[in-house]
PDB file of C-alpha atoms and ligand atoms in Angstrom:
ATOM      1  CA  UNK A   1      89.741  89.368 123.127  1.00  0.00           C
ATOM      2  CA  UNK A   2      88.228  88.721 119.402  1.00  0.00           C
ATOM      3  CA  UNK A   3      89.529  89.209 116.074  1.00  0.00           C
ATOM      4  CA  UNK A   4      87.438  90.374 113.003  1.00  0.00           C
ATOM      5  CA  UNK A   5      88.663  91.180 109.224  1.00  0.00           C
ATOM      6  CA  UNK A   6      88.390  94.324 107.468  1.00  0.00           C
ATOM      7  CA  UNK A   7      88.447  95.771 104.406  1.00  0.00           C
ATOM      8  CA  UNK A   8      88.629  99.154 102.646  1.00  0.00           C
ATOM      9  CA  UNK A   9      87.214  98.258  99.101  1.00  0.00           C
ATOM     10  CA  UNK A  10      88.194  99.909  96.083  1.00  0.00           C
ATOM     11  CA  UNK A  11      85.951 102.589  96.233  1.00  0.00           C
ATOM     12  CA  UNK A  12      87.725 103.594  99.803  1.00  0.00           C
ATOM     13  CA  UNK A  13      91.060 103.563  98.490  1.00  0.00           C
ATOM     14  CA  UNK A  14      90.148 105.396  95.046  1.00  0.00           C
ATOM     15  CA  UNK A  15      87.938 108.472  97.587  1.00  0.00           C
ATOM     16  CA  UNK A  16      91.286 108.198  99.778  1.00  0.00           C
ATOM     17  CA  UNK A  17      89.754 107.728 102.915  1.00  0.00           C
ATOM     18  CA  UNK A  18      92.465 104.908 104.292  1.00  0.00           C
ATOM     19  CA  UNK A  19      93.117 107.238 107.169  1.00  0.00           C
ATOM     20  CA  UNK A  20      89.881 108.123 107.971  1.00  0.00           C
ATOM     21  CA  UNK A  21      88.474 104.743 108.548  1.00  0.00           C
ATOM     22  CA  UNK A  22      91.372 103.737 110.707  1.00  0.00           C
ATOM     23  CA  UNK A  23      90.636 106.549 112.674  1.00  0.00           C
ATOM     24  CA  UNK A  24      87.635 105.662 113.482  1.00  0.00           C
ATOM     25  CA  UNK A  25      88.862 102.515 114.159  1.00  0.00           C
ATOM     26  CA  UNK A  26      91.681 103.535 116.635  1.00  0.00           C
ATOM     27  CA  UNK A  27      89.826 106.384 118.126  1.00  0.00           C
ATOM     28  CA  UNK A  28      87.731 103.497 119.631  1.00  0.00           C
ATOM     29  CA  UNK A  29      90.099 101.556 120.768  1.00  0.00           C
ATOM     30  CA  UNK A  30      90.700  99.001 118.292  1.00  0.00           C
ATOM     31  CA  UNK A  31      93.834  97.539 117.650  1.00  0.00           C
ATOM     32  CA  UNK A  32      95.136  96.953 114.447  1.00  0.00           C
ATOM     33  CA  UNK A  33      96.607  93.713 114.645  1.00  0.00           C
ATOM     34  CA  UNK A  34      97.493  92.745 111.045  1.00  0.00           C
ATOM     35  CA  UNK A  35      97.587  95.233 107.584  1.00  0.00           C
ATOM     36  CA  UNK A  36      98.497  95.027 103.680  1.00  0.00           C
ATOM     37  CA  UNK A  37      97.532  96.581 100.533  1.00  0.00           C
ATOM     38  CA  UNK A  38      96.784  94.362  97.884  1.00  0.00           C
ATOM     39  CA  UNK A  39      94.452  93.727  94.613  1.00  0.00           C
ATOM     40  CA  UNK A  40      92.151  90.631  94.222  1.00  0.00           C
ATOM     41  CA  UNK A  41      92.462  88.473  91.367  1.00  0.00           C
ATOM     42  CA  UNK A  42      88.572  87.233  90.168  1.00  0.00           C
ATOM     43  CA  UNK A  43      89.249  83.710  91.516  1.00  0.00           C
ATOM     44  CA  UNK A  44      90.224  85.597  95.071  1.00  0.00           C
ATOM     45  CA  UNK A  45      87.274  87.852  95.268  1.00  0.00           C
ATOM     46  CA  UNK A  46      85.050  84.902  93.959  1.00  0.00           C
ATOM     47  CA  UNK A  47      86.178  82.592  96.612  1.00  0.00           C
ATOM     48  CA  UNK A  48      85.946  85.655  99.520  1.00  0.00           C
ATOM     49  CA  UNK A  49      82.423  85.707  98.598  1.00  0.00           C
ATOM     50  CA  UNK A  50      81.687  82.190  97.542  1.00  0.00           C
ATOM     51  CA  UNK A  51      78.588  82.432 100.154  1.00  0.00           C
ATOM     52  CA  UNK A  52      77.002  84.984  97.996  1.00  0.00           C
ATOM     53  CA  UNK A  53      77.487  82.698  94.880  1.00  0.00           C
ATOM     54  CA  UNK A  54      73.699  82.762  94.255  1.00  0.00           C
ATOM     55  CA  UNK A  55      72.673  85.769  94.870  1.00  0.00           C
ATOM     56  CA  UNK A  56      72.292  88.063  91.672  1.00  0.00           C
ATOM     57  CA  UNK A  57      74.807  90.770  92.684  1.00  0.00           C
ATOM     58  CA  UNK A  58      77.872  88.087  92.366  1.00  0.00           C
ATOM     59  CA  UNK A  59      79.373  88.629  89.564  1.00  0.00           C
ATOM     60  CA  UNK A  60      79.178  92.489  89.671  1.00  0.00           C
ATOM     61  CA  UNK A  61      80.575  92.625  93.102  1.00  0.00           C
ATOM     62  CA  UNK A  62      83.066  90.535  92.389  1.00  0.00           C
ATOM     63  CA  UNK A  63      84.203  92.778  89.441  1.00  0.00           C
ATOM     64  CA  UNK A  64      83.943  95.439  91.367  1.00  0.00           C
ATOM     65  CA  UNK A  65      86.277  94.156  94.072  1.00  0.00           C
ATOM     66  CA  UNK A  66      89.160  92.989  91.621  1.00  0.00           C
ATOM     67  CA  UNK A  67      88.682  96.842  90.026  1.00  0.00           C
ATOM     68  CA  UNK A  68      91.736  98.334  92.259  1.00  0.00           C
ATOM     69  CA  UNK A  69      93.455  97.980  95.394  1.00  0.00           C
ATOM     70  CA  UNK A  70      91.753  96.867  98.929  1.00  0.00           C
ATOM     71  CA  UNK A  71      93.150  96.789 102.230  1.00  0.00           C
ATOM     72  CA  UNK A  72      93.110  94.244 104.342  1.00  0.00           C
ATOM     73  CA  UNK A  73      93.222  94.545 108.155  1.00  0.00           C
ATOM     74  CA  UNK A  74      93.148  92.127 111.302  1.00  0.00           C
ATOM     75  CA  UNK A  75      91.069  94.239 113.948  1.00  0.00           C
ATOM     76  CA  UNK A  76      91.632  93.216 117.477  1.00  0.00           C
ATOM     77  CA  UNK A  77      90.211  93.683 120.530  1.00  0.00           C
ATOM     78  CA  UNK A  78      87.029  92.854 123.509  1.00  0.00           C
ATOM     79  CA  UNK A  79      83.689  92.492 120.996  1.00  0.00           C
ATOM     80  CA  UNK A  80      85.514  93.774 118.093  1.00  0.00           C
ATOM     81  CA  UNK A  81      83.104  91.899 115.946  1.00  0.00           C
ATOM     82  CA  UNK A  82      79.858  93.568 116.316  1.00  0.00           C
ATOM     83  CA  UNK A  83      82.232  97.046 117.235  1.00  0.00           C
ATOM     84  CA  UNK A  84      83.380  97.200 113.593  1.00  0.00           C
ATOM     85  CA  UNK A  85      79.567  96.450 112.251  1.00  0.00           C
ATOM     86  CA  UNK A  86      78.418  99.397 114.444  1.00  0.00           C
ATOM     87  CA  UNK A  87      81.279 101.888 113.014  1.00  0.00           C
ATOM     88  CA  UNK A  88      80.499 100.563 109.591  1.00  0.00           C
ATOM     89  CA  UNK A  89      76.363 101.174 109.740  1.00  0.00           C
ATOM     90  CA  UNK A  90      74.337  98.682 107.752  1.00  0.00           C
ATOM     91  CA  UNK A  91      75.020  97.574 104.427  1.00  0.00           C
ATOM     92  CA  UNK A  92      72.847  99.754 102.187  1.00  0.00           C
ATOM     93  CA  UNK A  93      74.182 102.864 103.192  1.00  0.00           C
ATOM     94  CA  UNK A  94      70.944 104.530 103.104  1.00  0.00           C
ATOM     95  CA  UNK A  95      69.767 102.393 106.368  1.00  0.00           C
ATOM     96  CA  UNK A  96      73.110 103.324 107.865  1.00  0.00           C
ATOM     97  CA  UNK A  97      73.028 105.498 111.135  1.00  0.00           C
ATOM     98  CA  UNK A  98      74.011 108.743 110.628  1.00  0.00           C
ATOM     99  CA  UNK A  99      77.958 109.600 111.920  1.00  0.00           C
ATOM    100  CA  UNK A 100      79.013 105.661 110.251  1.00  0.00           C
ATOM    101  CA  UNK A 101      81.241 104.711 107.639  1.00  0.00           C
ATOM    102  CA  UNK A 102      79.015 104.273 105.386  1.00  0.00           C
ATOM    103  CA  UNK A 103      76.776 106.590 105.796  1.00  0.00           C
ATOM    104  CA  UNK A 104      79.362 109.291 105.405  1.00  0.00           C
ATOM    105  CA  UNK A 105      81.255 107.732 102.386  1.00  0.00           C
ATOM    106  CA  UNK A 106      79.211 104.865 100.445  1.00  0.00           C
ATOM    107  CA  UNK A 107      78.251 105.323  97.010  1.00  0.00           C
ATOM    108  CA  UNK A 108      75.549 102.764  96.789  1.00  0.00           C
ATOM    109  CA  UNK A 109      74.794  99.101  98.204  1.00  0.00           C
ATOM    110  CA  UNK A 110      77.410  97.992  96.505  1.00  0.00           C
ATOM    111  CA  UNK A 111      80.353 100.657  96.662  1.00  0.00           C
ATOM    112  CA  UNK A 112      80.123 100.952 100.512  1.00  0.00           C
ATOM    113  CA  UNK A 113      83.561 101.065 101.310  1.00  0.00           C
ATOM    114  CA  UNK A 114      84.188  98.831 104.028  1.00  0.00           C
ATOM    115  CA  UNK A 115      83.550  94.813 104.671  1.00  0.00           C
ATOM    116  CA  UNK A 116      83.895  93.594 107.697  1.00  0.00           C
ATOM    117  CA  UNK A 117      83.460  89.433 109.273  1.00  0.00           C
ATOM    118  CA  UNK A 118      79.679  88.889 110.731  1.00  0.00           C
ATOM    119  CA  UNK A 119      80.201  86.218 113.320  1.00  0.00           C
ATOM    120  CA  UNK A 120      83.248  84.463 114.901  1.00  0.00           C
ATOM    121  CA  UNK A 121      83.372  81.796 112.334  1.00  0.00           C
ATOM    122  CA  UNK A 122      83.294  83.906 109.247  1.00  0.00           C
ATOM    123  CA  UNK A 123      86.052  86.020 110.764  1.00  0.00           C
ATOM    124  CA  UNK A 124      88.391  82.884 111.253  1.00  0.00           C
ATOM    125  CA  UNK A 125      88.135  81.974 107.625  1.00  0.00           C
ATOM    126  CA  UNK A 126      88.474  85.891 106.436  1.00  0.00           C
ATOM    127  CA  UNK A 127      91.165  86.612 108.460  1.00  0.00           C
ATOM    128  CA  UNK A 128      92.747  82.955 107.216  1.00  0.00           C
ATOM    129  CA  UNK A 129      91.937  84.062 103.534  1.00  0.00           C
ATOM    130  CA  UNK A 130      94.224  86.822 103.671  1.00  0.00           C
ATOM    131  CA  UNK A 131      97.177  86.254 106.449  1.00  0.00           C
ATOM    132  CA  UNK A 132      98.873  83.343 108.181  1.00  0.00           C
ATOM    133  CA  UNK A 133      99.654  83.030 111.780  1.00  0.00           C
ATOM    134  CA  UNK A 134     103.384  85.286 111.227  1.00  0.00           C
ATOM    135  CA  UNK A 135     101.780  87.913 109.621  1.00  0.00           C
ATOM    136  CA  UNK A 136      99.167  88.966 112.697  1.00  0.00           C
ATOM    137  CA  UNK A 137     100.618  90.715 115.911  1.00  0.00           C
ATOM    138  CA  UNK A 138      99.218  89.739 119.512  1.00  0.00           C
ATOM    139  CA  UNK A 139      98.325  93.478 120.288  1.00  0.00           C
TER     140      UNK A 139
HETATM  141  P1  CMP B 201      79.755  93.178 102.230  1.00  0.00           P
HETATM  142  O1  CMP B 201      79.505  93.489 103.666  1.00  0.00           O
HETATM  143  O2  CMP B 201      81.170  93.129 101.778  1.00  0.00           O
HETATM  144  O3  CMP B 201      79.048  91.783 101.862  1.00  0.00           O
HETATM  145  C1  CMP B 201      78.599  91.460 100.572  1.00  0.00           C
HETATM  146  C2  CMP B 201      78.660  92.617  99.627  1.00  0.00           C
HETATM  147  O4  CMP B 201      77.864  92.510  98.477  1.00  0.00           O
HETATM  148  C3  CMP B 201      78.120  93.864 100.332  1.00  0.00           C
HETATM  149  O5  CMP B 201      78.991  94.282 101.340  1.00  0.00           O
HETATM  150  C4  CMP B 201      77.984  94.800  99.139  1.00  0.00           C
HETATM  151  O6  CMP B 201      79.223  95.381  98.760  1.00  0.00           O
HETATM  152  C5  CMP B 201      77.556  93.835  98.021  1.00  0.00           C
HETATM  153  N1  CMP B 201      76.145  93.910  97.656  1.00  0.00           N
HETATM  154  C6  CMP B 201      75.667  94.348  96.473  1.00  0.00           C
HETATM  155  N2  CMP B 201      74.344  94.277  96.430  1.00  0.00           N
HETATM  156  C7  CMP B 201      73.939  93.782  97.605  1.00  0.00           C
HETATM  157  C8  CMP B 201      72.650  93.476  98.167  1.00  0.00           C
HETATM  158  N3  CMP B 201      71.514  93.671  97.475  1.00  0.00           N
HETATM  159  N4  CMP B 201      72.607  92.990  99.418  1.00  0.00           N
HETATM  160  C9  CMP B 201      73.752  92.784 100.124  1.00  0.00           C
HETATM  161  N5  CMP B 201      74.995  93.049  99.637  1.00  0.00           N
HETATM  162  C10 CMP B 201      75.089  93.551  98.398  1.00  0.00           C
END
């Protein structure tokens, strides 16, 4: 069993697709072990992202992820990991597999709706960035 963190960034919430994307999510068996609504401060999104630092779409992203409510979610369940990245499709949403997330609801590289942990040890600090131990259910 594996964990992973996701998000529904602004531009999710503002098209009102909450329920869509957990759809996807349950309809393939993920769990949802762990959920809240909330809105990053700058110093939150900048330390979320602190491995992009360098690269030149920082700042902007970070704006843009402090510009209205995300949700946060603790996925849960066998390979859940590379699961999410499938349902997700690839980051620029124009490389994204048709029938994906992003494919059917990104904007642009940027505003593509969803984040969600690359590898085990990203996912342990992500899912530790947003929730403590009481917070996440053993589904
Ligand atoms: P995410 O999977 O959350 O990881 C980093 C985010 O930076 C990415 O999704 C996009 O929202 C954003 N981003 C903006 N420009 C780029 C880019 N050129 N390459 C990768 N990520 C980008």
């Amino acid at each position: 069993m594996e964990r992973t963190l996701s998000i529904i960034k602004p531009d999710g919430v503002a098209k009102n697709v909450i329920g869509e994307v957990i759809k996807r999510f349950e309809t393939d068996g993920i769990k949802i072990a762990a959920m809240k609504m909330i809105q990053l401060t700058e110093a939150g999104a900048k330390g979320f992202y602190a491995v992009h630092k360098d690269r030149p779409f920082f700042n902007s992203l970070t704006d843009f992820m402090t510009s209205g409510p995300i949700v946060v979610m603790v996925l849960e369940g066998e390979n859940v990991i590379a699961r999410n990245r499938k349902l997700m499709g690839a980051t620029n949403f124009e490389e994204a597999e048709v029938g994906t997330i992003r494919k059917d609801y990104a904007t642009n590289i940027e505003k593509n709706v969803v984040h969600g942990s690359d590898a085990p040890e990203t996912a342990a600090f992500e899912i530790g960035y947003f929730f403590n131990a009481f917070e996440i259910q053993e589904r």
